Steps between C-alpha positions, in 0.01 A plus 500: 500500500265368767573143610280281721655192663269198476761233574348237727152650469368334184333158458744209460461128439450276802799281421684620188781756529710688247872423497764769556804619308795735533458854373785431258281232336267773373597601148189676373190691600180367343218743421141370500149638480225333699268445201219639717349847491528525877661290771703492819782295653241330724285401202799373300634304798162337559472398135857368479460295818142373471470460121857433386611317813817711525683575827394866488467806278718476189628858509748638754377849402161626386451856371145631538331741256554792739876437507512326838761223508426192711790286617370143527821296528869554559693481172666179621172308457478294180138559400306357204464748213736422206527119498852363470642850549349545848827451689671784318211747460333744740137577415315830500130507413316816396126478561305531175424331171729682262348336194227761533624727780818697551706534820405818682774765509533448878525123458752521217727743685482297821600186309794681339619620840457154653709340224773764545515435874506122457788521252698699754432251779549195274789581262469162325142583390578736215277344236142623470260274310130474434334167577472432127879531460582201721565157343177312435274806526511652150125429478420687822332841469684641800565776583407640153670837570795611286789336687769679299352833605464377857868405513597836353283676759665305783841609373381858456561504126318767302342417168461766235133557434315674221347808662335599172204275585207656682334336800244316287766365264719388790206317658423328169865404456524357852177303441655360181814394690285318756303332220820379333624361832167323553512351148854378558392321814198354319731373228719327758197336662371382159843367403519301822152357440587398143819331618305302759236402241774392258656278765161344578431433130839328461430276799155414366640422153760268652229323700279459191794352307562261786136389504498457122794263527296285736225465236727381217806312620710188462412212731673541838736219603266393778218445246697314231390147602134609512533663157656186355215285635242744365670489157498119506132501598418734214373768734733765361678534168794717604726497807526882505282807473289442808454719804640456847157401630458249213824320585407499864163338414670228292734425790207467740320264259814288457561471873138397545535227237238663282699514172408179312722387215354394166414133493449482880127563469 
């Protein structure tokens, strides 16, 4: 595994800085894909700093398509990549958009080796999770790869495979697996969108009900004297059923001495 040290060489924010932690605070290793067909630590750092306003690149490690591993931060840095789980997660980003691409063999093997090494150096970081598996990110299509297989591959587990398939059948089967994974992620995104729309509709319905109350309501206490005068003057026939604006208008007329009782004209 080829590793290039970029610590201290990438763009950082002028004033903001990431906090630090103890290695024992790290409980998991988070696997990401960059959601870009190509990319580099420099490009990601520039985007995270200039567009997102973050202290620096979000990933302590970036694995390029050719298998080169770039070390961008020490593991003790608490970078931004999995929300509320940042303090306890160490991020690795594989360059690529795995919704339509696949990790290259060199990239995949380098990532496996990197995870194995990190688990040796950081004994508390035994969990391996995809971005989507962290709390609050079930909608996130990241990293899209089969995480169960990835974990098995890290641990060196062998999975029994059906060798009766020819090369064409295996390719078709693997394409189907990728399609199912993509559909699952699409389902999660759609579910999240529907939940957000449902919440918005509930809020709008509550607001409409509130406004409707203002258009057909009992006279407020502050308008009672004005309503009584208007009743006595024959301007209205009922003390209730008006709108908020109607009662406010009656109160203004009363205070201006403009409600004239019967017989005073």
